[in-house]
Amino acid sequence: MSTLGKASGVLKSVDYEVFGRVQGVCFRMYTEEEARKLGVVGWVKNTSQGTVTGQVQGPEDKVNAMCRCSCSVDAASCVLQLKPL
């Protein structure tokens, strides 16, 4: 087992889409920076529908924290929707 798995227990992977004012406001850059701080991995990209979609993977507690902070840039106009796997 990897050090990551031993240290933090359960690993989690979440697909998500963020709706609201998330393009043209450095949302992807913010997301990437927060992911680095938390120690999770994944990807994030703009969609042609004006949303941002992505995936985040890592220890369950850190993935949950990432999902909570994903909308803190502009919480009033941002909705995070987790996608079923």
PDB file of N, CA and C in Angstrom:
ATOM      1  N   MET A   1       0.851  -1.181   0.000  1.00  0.00           N
ATOM      2  CA  MET A   1       0.000   0.000   0.000  1.00  0.00           C
ATOM      3  C   MET A   1       0.893   1.239   0.000  1.00  0.00           C
ATOM      4  N   SER A   2       0.452   2.271  -0.677  1.00  0.00           N
ATOM      5  CA  SER A   2       1.243   3.498  -0.747  1.00  0.00           C
ATOM      6  C   SER A   2       1.203   4.241   0.582  1.00  0.00           C
ATOM      7  N   THR A   3       2.135   5.160   0.734  1.00  0.00           N
ATOM      8  CA  THR A   3       2.166   5.995   1.936  1.00  0.00           C
ATOM      9  C   THR A   3       0.877   6.794   2.053  1.00  0.00           C
ATOM     10  N   LEU A   4       0.365   7.292   0.925  1.00  0.00           N
ATOM     11  CA  LEU A   4      -0.872   8.063   0.921  1.00  0.00           C
ATOM     12  C   LEU A   4      -2.018   7.229   1.484  1.00  0.00           C
ATOM     13  N   GLY A   5      -2.148   5.996   1.023  1.00  0.00           N
ATOM     14  CA  GLY A   5      -3.219   5.126   1.493  1.00  0.00           C
ATOM     15  C   GLY A   5      -3.099   4.802   2.968  1.00  0.00           C
ATOM     16  N   LYS A   6      -1.890   4.553   3.451  1.00  0.00           N
ATOM     17  CA  LYS A   6      -1.675   4.218   4.858  1.00  0.00           C
ATOM     18  C   LYS A   6      -1.972   5.410   5.762  1.00  0.00           C
ATOM     19  N   ALA A   7      -1.545   6.573   5.343  1.00  0.00           N
ATOM     20  CA  ALA A   7      -1.650   7.754   6.190  1.00  0.00           C
ATOM     21  C   ALA A   7      -3.086   8.234   6.354  1.00  0.00           C
ATOM     22  N   SER A   8      -3.903   8.099   5.326  1.00  0.00           N
ATOM     23  CA  SER A   8      -5.194   8.740   5.387  1.00  0.00           C
ATOM     24  C   SER A   8      -6.387   7.811   5.249  1.00  0.00           C
ATOM     25  N   GLY A   9      -6.177   6.525   5.116  1.00  0.00           N
ATOM     26  CA  GLY A   9      -7.297   5.599   5.061  1.00  0.00           C
ATOM     27  C   GLY A   9      -7.958   5.542   3.700  1.00  0.00           C
ATOM     28  N   VAL A  10      -9.240   5.801   3.673  1.00  0.00           N
ATOM     29  CA  VAL A  10     -10.062   5.637   2.486  1.00  0.00           C
ATOM     30  C   VAL A  10      -9.750   6.702   1.435  1.00  0.00           C
ATOM     31  N   LEU A  11      -9.565   6.236   0.196  1.00  0.00           N
ATOM     32  CA  LEU A  11      -9.376   7.156  -0.918  1.00  0.00           C
ATOM     33  C   LEU A  11     -10.710   7.352  -1.617  1.00  0.00           C
ATOM     34  N   LYS A  12     -10.895   8.530  -2.201  1.00  0.00           N
ATOM     35  CA  LYS A  12     -12.174   8.884  -2.816  1.00  0.00           C
ATOM     36  C   LYS A  12     -11.926   9.579  -4.140  1.00  0.00           C
ATOM     37  N   SER A  13     -12.827   9.373  -5.094  1.00  0.00           N
ATOM     38  CA  SER A  13     -12.780  10.055  -6.383  1.00  0.00           C
ATOM     39  C   SER A  13     -14.155  10.656  -6.647  1.00  0.00           C
ATOM     40  N   VAL A  14     -14.193  11.931  -7.020  1.00  0.00           N
ATOM     41  CA  VAL A  14     -15.455  12.627  -7.251  1.00  0.00           C
ATOM     42  C   VAL A  14     -15.398  13.350  -8.593  1.00  0.00           C
ATOM     43  N   ASP A  15     -16.414  13.136  -9.421  1.00  0.00           N
ATOM     44  CA  ASP A  15     -16.612  13.942 -10.625  1.00  0.00           C
ATOM     45  C   ASP A  15     -17.568  15.057 -10.258  1.00  0.00           C
ATOM     46  N   TYR A  16     -17.335  16.250 -10.783  1.00  0.00           N
ATOM     47  CA  TYR A  16     -18.194  17.378 -10.414  1.00  0.00           C
ATOM     48  C   TYR A  16     -18.376  18.332 -11.582  1.00  0.00           C
ATOM     49  N   GLU A  17     -19.409  19.161 -11.463  1.00  0.00           N
ATOM     50  CA  GLU A  17     -19.633  20.248 -12.404  1.00  0.00           C
ATOM     51  C   GLU A  17     -20.052  21.454 -11.580  1.00  0.00           C
ATOM     52  N   VAL A  18     -19.522  22.608 -11.922  1.00  0.00           N
ATOM     53  CA  VAL A  18     -19.820  23.822 -11.172  1.00  0.00           C
ATOM     54  C   VAL A  18     -20.571  24.775 -12.088  1.00  0.00           C
ATOM     55  N   PHE A  19     -21.708  25.246 -11.614  1.00  0.00           N
ATOM     56  CA  PHE A  19     -22.574  26.151 -12.364  1.00  0.00           C
ATOM     57  C   PHE A  19     -22.529  27.531 -11.733  1.00  0.00           C
ATOM     58  N   GLY A  20     -22.786  28.537 -12.518  1.00  0.00           N
ATOM     59  CA  GLY A  20     -22.795  29.908 -12.021  1.00  0.00           C
ATOM     60  C   GLY A  20     -21.707  30.715 -12.691  1.00  0.00           C
ATOM     61  N   ARG A  21     -21.268  31.744 -12.028  1.00  0.00           N
ATOM     62  CA  ARG A  21     -20.222  32.620 -12.577  1.00  0.00           C
ATOM     63  C   ARG A  21     -18.860  32.005 -12.287  1.00  0.00           C
ATOM     64  N   VAL A  22     -18.443  31.085 -13.159  1.00  0.00           N
ATOM     65  CA  VAL A  22     -17.205  30.358 -12.914  1.00  0.00           C
ATOM     66  C   VAL A  22     -16.223  30.444 -14.078  1.00  0.00           C
ATOM     67  N   GLN A  23     -16.612  31.091 -15.161  1.00  0.00           N
ATOM     68  CA  GLN A  23     -15.677  31.273 -16.270  1.00  0.00           C
ATOM     69  C   GLN A  23     -15.305  32.750 -16.359  1.00  0.00           C
ATOM     70  N   GLY A  24     -14.036  33.007 -16.644  1.00  0.00           N
ATOM     71  CA  GLY A  24     -13.555  34.382 -16.737  1.00  0.00           C
ATOM     72  C   GLY A  24     -13.256  35.022 -15.390  1.00  0.00           C
ATOM     73  N   VAL A  25     -13.218  34.222 -14.324  1.00  0.00           N
ATOM     74  CA  VAL A  25     -12.949  34.752 -12.984  1.00  0.00           C
ATOM     75  C   VAL A  25     -11.819  33.988 -12.293  1.00  0.00           C
ATOM     76  N   CYS A  26     -10.982  33.307 -13.072  1.00  0.00           N
ATOM     77  CA  CYS A  26      -9.836  32.534 -12.557  1.00  0.00           C
ATOM     78  C   CYS A  26     -10.259  31.364 -11.677  1.00  0.00           C
ATOM     79  N   PHE A  27     -11.443  30.822 -11.897  1.00  0.00           N
ATOM     80  CA  PHE A  27     -11.943  29.724 -11.086  1.00  0.00           C
ATOM     81  C   PHE A  27     -11.069  28.481 -11.220  1.00  0.00           C
ATOM     82  N   ARG A  28     -10.643  28.126 -12.438  1.00  0.00           N
ATOM     83  CA  ARG A  28      -9.795  26.944 -12.624  1.00  0.00           C
ATOM     84  C   ARG A  28      -8.463  27.116 -11.911  1.00  0.00           C
ATOM     85  N   MET A  29      -7.876  28.296 -12.011  1.00  0.00           N
ATOM     86  CA  MET A  29      -6.604  28.562 -11.343  1.00  0.00           C
ATOM     87  C   MET A  29      -6.768  28.426  -9.820  1.00  0.00           C
ATOM     88  N   TYR A  30      -7.847  28.971  -9.292  1.00  0.00           N
ATOM     89  CA  TYR A  30      -8.142  28.868  -7.865  1.00  0.00           C
ATOM     90  C   TYR A  30      -8.283  27.396  -7.462  1.00  0.00           C
ATOM     91  N   THR A  31      -9.015  26.618  -8.277  1.00  0.00           N
ATOM     92  CA  THR A  31      -9.244  25.209  -7.990  1.00  0.00           C
ATOM     93  C   THR A  31      -7.930  24.429  -7.964  1.00  0.00           C
ATOM     94  N   GLU A  32      -7.079  24.679  -8.937  1.00  0.00           N
ATOM     95  CA  GLU A  32      -5.781  24.003  -8.996  1.00  0.00           C
ATOM     96  C   GLU A  32      -4.919  24.353  -7.785  1.00  0.00           C
ATOM     97  N   GLU A  33      -4.938  25.613  -7.380  1.00  0.00           N
ATOM     98  CA  GLU A  33      -4.152  26.057  -6.220  1.00  0.00           C
ATOM     99  C   GLU A  33      -4.658  25.392  -4.939  1.00  0.00           C
ATOM    100  N   GLU A  34      -5.981  25.343  -4.765  1.00  0.00           N
ATOM    101  CA  GLU A  34      -6.557  24.712  -3.570  1.00  0.00           C
ATOM    102  C   GLU A  34      -6.245  23.220  -3.532  1.00  0.00           C
ATOM    103  N   ALA A  35      -6.289  22.573  -4.696  1.00  0.00           N
ATOM    104  CA  ALA A  35      -5.982  21.140  -4.769  1.00  0.00           C
ATOM    105  C   ALA A  35      -4.542  20.879  -4.331  1.00  0.00           C
ATOM    106  N   ARG A  36      -3.626  21.719  -4.779  1.00  0.00           N
ATOM    107  CA  ARG A  36      -2.219  21.569  -4.368  1.00  0.00           C
ATOM    108  C   ARG A  36      -2.080  21.739  -2.862  1.00  0.00           C
ATOM    109  N   LYS A  37      -2.750  22.740  -2.302  1.00  0.00           N
ATOM    110  CA  LYS A  37      -2.676  22.979  -0.860  1.00  0.00           C
ATOM    111  C   LYS A  37      -3.192  21.779  -0.064  1.00  0.00           C
ATOM    112  N   LEU A  38      -4.276  21.162  -0.552  1.00  0.00           N
ATOM    113  CA  LEU A  38      -4.890  20.048   0.157  1.00  0.00           C
ATOM    114  C   LEU A  38      -4.198  18.712  -0.118  1.00  0.00           C
ATOM    115  N   GLY A  39      -3.425  18.641  -1.191  1.00  0.00           N
ATOM    116  CA  GLY A  39      -2.738  17.401  -1.521  1.00  0.00           C
ATOM    117  C   GLY A  39      -3.602  16.406  -2.274  1.00  0.00           C
ATOM    118  N   VAL A  40      -4.560  16.909  -3.068  1.00  0.00           N
ATOM    119  CA  VAL A  40      -5.385  16.038  -3.899  1.00  0.00           C
ATOM    120  C   VAL A  40      -4.987  16.228  -5.357  1.00  0.00           C
ATOM    121  N   VAL A  41      -5.401  15.301  -6.203  1.00  0.00           N
ATOM    122  CA  VAL A  41      -5.082  15.367  -7.623  1.00  0.00           C
ATOM    123  C   VAL A  41      -6.371  15.311  -8.435  1.00  0.00           C
ATOM    124  N   GLY A  42      -6.248  15.611  -9.723  1.00  0.00           N
ATOM    125  CA  GLY A  42      -7.401  15.540 -10.606  1.00  0.00           C
ATOM    126  C   GLY A  42      -7.228  16.468 -11.789  1.00  0.00           C
ATOM    127  N   TRP A  43      -8.342  16.887 -12.328  1.00  0.00           N
ATOM    128  CA  TRP A  43      -8.324  17.798 -13.469  1.00  0.00           C
ATOM    129  C   TRP A  43      -9.544  18.707 -13.400  1.00  0.00           C
ATOM    130  N   VAL A  44      -9.464  19.823 -14.131  1.00  0.00           N
ATOM    131  CA  VAL A  44     -10.551  20.797 -14.184  1.00  0.00           C
ATOM    132  C   VAL A  44     -10.508  21.481 -15.541  1.00  0.00           C
ATOM    133  N   LYS A  45     -11.691  21.734 -16.134  1.00  0.00           N
ATOM    134  CA  LYS A  45     -11.721  22.412 -17.432  1.00  0.00           C
ATOM    135  C   LYS A  45     -13.040  23.157 -17.616  1.00  0.00           C
ATOM    136  N   ASN A  46     -12.990  24.189 -18.457  1.00  0.00           N
ATOM    137  CA  ASN A  46     -14.194  24.908 -18.855  1.00  0.00           C
ATOM    138  C   ASN A  46     -14.974  24.057 -19.846  1.00  0.00           C
ATOM    139  N   THR A  47     -16.296  24.219 -19.865  1.00  0.00           N
ATOM    140  CA  THR A  47     -17.123  23.546 -20.858  1.00  0.00           C
ATOM    141  C   THR A  47     -17.731  24.585 -21.796  1.00  0.00           C
ATOM    142  N   SER A  48     -18.235  24.110 -22.920  1.00  0.00           N
ATOM    143  CA  SER A  48     -18.873  25.024 -23.873  1.00  0.00           C
ATOM    144  C   SER A  48     -20.228  25.519 -23.360  1.00  0.00           C
ATOM    145  N   GLN A  49     -20.752  24.903 -22.297  1.00  0.00           N
ATOM    146  CA  GLN A  49     -22.027  25.336 -21.715  1.00  0.00           C
ATOM    147  C   GLN A  49     -21.849  26.434 -20.659  1.00  0.00           C
ATOM    148  N   GLY A  50     -20.608  26.885 -20.450  1.00  0.00           N
ATOM    149  CA  GLY A  50     -20.357  27.949 -19.485  1.00  0.00           C
ATOM    150  C   GLY A  50     -20.153  27.459 -18.063  1.00  0.00           C
ATOM    151  N   THR A  51     -19.966  26.162 -17.889  1.00  0.00           N
ATOM    152  CA  THR A  51     -19.714  25.603 -16.569  1.00  0.00           C
ATOM    153  C   THR A  51     -18.253  25.174 -16.483  1.00  0.00           C
ATOM    154  N   VAL A  52     -17.865  24.677 -15.331  1.00  0.00           N
ATOM    155  CA  VAL A  52     -16.548  24.077 -15.148  1.00  0.00           C
ATOM    156  C   VAL A  52     -16.788  22.654 -14.677  1.00  0.00           C
ATOM    157  N   THR A  53     -16.082  21.705 -15.257  1.00  0.00           N
ATOM    158  CA  THR A  53     -16.217  20.310 -14.872  1.00  0.00           C
ATOM    159  C   THR A  53     -14.855  19.764 -14.482  1.00  0.00           C
ATOM    160  N   GLY A  54     -14.858  18.718 -13.670  1.00  0.00           N
ATOM    161  CA  GLY A  54     -13.576  18.161 -13.266  1.00  0.00           C
ATOM    162  C   GLY A  54     -13.725  16.914 -12.438  1.00  0.00           C
ATOM    163  N   GLN A  55     -12.592  16.471 -11.946  1.00  0.00           N
ATOM    164  CA  GLN A  55     -12.521  15.299 -11.089  1.00  0.00           C
ATOM    165  C   GLN A  55     -11.458  15.564 -10.029  1.00  0.00           C
ATOM    166  N   VAL A  56     -11.725  15.110  -8.829  1.00  0.00           N
ATOM    167  CA  VAL A  56     -10.754  15.247  -7.743  1.00  0.00           C
ATOM    168  C   VAL A  56     -10.617  13.889  -7.052  1.00  0.00           C
ATOM    169  N   GLN A  57      -9.365  13.534  -6.728  1.00  0.00           N
ATOM    170  CA  GLN A  57      -9.086  12.241  -6.107  1.00  0.00           C
ATOM    171  C   GLN A  57      -8.090  12.426  -4.969  1.00  0.00           C
ATOM    172  N   GLY A  58      -8.268  11.619  -3.923  1.00  0.00           N
ATOM    173  CA  GLY A  58      -7.338  11.653  -2.804  1.00  0.00           C
ATOM    174  C   GLY A  58      -7.984  11.089  -1.562  1.00  0.00           C
ATOM    175  N   PRO A  59      -7.380  11.349  -0.413  1.00  0.00           N
ATOM    176  CA  PRO A  59      -7.962  10.907   0.852  1.00  0.00           C
ATOM    177  C   PRO A  59      -9.361  11.497   1.019  1.00  0.00           C
ATOM    178  N   GLU A  60     -10.288  10.699   1.528  1.00  0.00           N
ATOM    179  CA  GLU A  60     -11.681  11.105   1.611  1.00  0.00           C
ATOM    180  C   GLU A  60     -11.882  12.455   2.298  1.00  0.00           C
ATOM    181  N   ASP A  61     -11.214  12.696   3.420  1.00  0.00           N
ATOM    182  CA  ASP A  61     -11.402  13.955   4.143  1.00  0.00           C
ATOM    183  C   ASP A  61     -10.929  15.154   3.327  1.00  0.00           C
ATOM    184  N   LYS A  62      -9.853  14.981   2.572  1.00  0.00           N
ATOM    185  CA  LYS A  62      -9.329  16.083   1.760  1.00  0.00           C
ATOM    186  C   LYS A  62     -10.182  16.331   0.518  1.00  0.00           C
ATOM    187  N   VAL A  63     -10.726  15.268  -0.064  1.00  0.00           N
ATOM    188  CA  VAL A  63     -11.641  15.436  -1.203  1.00  0.00           C
ATOM    189  C   VAL A  63     -12.901  16.154  -0.738  1.00  0.00           C
ATOM    190  N   ASN A  64     -13.423  15.780   0.417  1.00  0.00           N
ATOM    191  CA  ASN A  64     -14.599  16.455   0.966  1.00  0.00           C
ATOM    192  C   ASN A  64     -14.312  17.935   1.214  1.00  0.00           C
ATOM    193  N   ALA A  65     -13.124  18.237   1.726  1.00  0.00           N
ATOM    194  CA  ALA A  65     -12.735  19.629   1.959  1.00  0.00           C
ATOM    195  C   ALA A  65     -12.644  20.384   0.643  1.00  0.00           C
ATOM    196  N   MET A  66     -12.124  19.740  -0.389  1.00  0.00           N
ATOM    197  CA  MET A  66     -12.015  20.365  -1.705  1.00  0.00           C
ATOM    198  C   MET A  66     -13.398  20.679  -2.256  1.00  0.00           C
ATOM    199  N   CYS A  67     -14.331  19.779  -2.087  1.00  0.00           N
ATOM    200  CA  CYS A  67     -15.700  20.020  -2.565  1.00  0.00           C
ATOM    201  C   CYS A  67     -16.337  21.191  -1.826  1.00  0.00           C
ATOM    202  N   ARG A  68     -16.039  21.324  -0.541  1.00  0.00           N
ATOM    203  CA  ARG A  68     -16.590  22.450   0.233  1.00  0.00           C
ATOM    204  C   ARG A  68     -16.003  23.780  -0.208  1.00  0.00           C
ATOM    205  N   CYS A  69     -14.714  23.797  -0.517  1.00  0.00           N
ATOM    206  CA  CYS A  69     -14.079  25.078  -0.832  1.00  0.00           C
ATOM    207  C   CYS A  69     -14.222  25.449  -2.304  1.00  0.00           C
ATOM    208  N   SER A  70     -14.702  24.532  -3.141  1.00  0.00           N
ATOM    209  CA  SER A  70     -14.791  24.813  -4.572  1.00  0.00           C
ATOM    210  C   SER A  70     -15.655  26.017  -4.891  1.00  0.00           C
ATOM    211  N   CYS A  71     -16.618  26.308  -4.058  1.00  0.00           N
ATOM    212  CA  CYS A  71     -17.504  27.435  -4.349  1.00  0.00           C
ATOM    213  C   CYS A  71     -17.256  28.639  -3.458  1.00  0.00           C
ATOM    214  N   SER A  72     -16.201  28.625  -2.689  1.00  0.00           N
ATOM    215  CA  SER A  72     -15.985  29.741  -1.767  1.00  0.00           C
ATOM    216  C   SER A  72     -15.456  30.996  -2.464  1.00  0.00           C
ATOM    217  N   VAL A  73     -15.085  30.886  -3.743  1.00  0.00           N
ATOM    218  CA  VAL A  73     -14.631  32.070  -4.477  1.00  0.00           C
ATOM    219  C   VAL A  73     -15.771  33.072  -4.581  1.00  0.00           C
ATOM    220  N   ASP A  74     -16.937  32.611  -4.959  1.00  0.00           N
ATOM    221  CA  ASP A  74     -18.114  33.468  -5.106  1.00  0.00           C
ATOM    222  C   ASP A  74     -19.341  32.633  -4.780  1.00  0.00           C
ATOM    223  N   ALA A  75     -19.490  32.271  -3.521  1.00  0.00           N
ATOM    224  CA  ALA A  75     -20.499  31.308  -3.106  1.00  0.00           C
ATOM    225  C   ALA A  75     -21.918  31.714  -3.480  1.00  0.00           C
ATOM    226  N   ALA A  76     -22.186  32.986  -3.571  1.00  0.00           N
ATOM    227  CA  ALA A  76     -23.545  33.424  -3.883  1.00  0.00           C
ATOM    228  C   ALA A  76     -23.949  33.070  -5.310  1.00  0.00           C
ATOM    229  N   SER A  77     -22.985  32.926  -6.217  1.00  0.00           N
ATOM    230  CA  SER A  77     -23.344  32.664  -7.608  1.00  0.00           C
ATOM    231  C   SER A  77     -22.760  31.364  -8.129  1.00  0.00           C
ATOM    232  N   CYS A  78     -22.456  30.427  -7.254  1.00  0.00           N
ATOM    233  CA  CYS A  78     -21.792  29.196  -7.654  1.00  0.00           C
ATOM    234  C   CYS A  78     -22.493  27.996  -7.045  1.00  0.00           C
ATOM    235  N   VAL A  79     -22.775  26.993  -7.872  1.00  0.00           N
ATOM    236  CA  VAL A  79     -23.410  25.774  -7.395  1.00  0.00           C
ATOM    237  C   VAL A  79     -22.567  24.580  -7.826  1.00  0.00           C
ATOM    238  N   LEU A  80     -22.110  23.792  -6.858  1.00  0.00           N
ATOM    239  CA  LEU A  80     -21.319  22.603  -7.117  1.00  0.00           C
ATOM    240  C   LEU A  80     -22.260  21.402  -7.167  1.00  0.00           C
ATOM    241  N   GLN A  81     -22.215  20.652  -8.277  1.00  0.00           N
ATOM    242  CA  GLN A  81     -23.036  19.461  -8.421  1.00  0.00           C
ATOM    243  C   GLN A  81     -22.127  18.263  -8.606  1.00  0.00           C
ATOM    244  N   LEU A  82     -22.213  17.303  -7.697  1.00  0.00           N
ATOM    245  CA  LEU A  82     -21.423  16.091  -7.823  1.00  0.00           C
ATOM    246  C   LEU A  82     -22.109  15.188  -8.827  1.00  0.00           C
ATOM    247  N   LYS A  83     -21.314  14.557  -9.694  1.00  0.00           N
ATOM    248  CA  LYS A  83     -21.866  13.679 -10.713  1.00  0.00           C
ATOM    249  C   LYS A  83     -21.788  12.242 -10.237  1.00  0.00           C
ATOM    250  N   PRO A  84     -22.844  11.463 -10.428  1.00  0.00           N
ATOM    251  CA  PRO A  84     -22.784  10.048 -10.035  1.00  0.00           C
ATOM    252  C   PRO A  84     -21.769   9.298 -10.900  1.00  0.00           C
ATOM    253  N   LEU A  85     -21.070   8.353 -10.279  1.00  0.00           N
ATOM    254  CA  LEU A  85     -20.076   7.557 -11.016  1.00  0.00           C
ATOM    255  C   LEU A  85     -20.727   6.344 -11.629  1.00  0.00           C
TER     256      LEU A  85
END
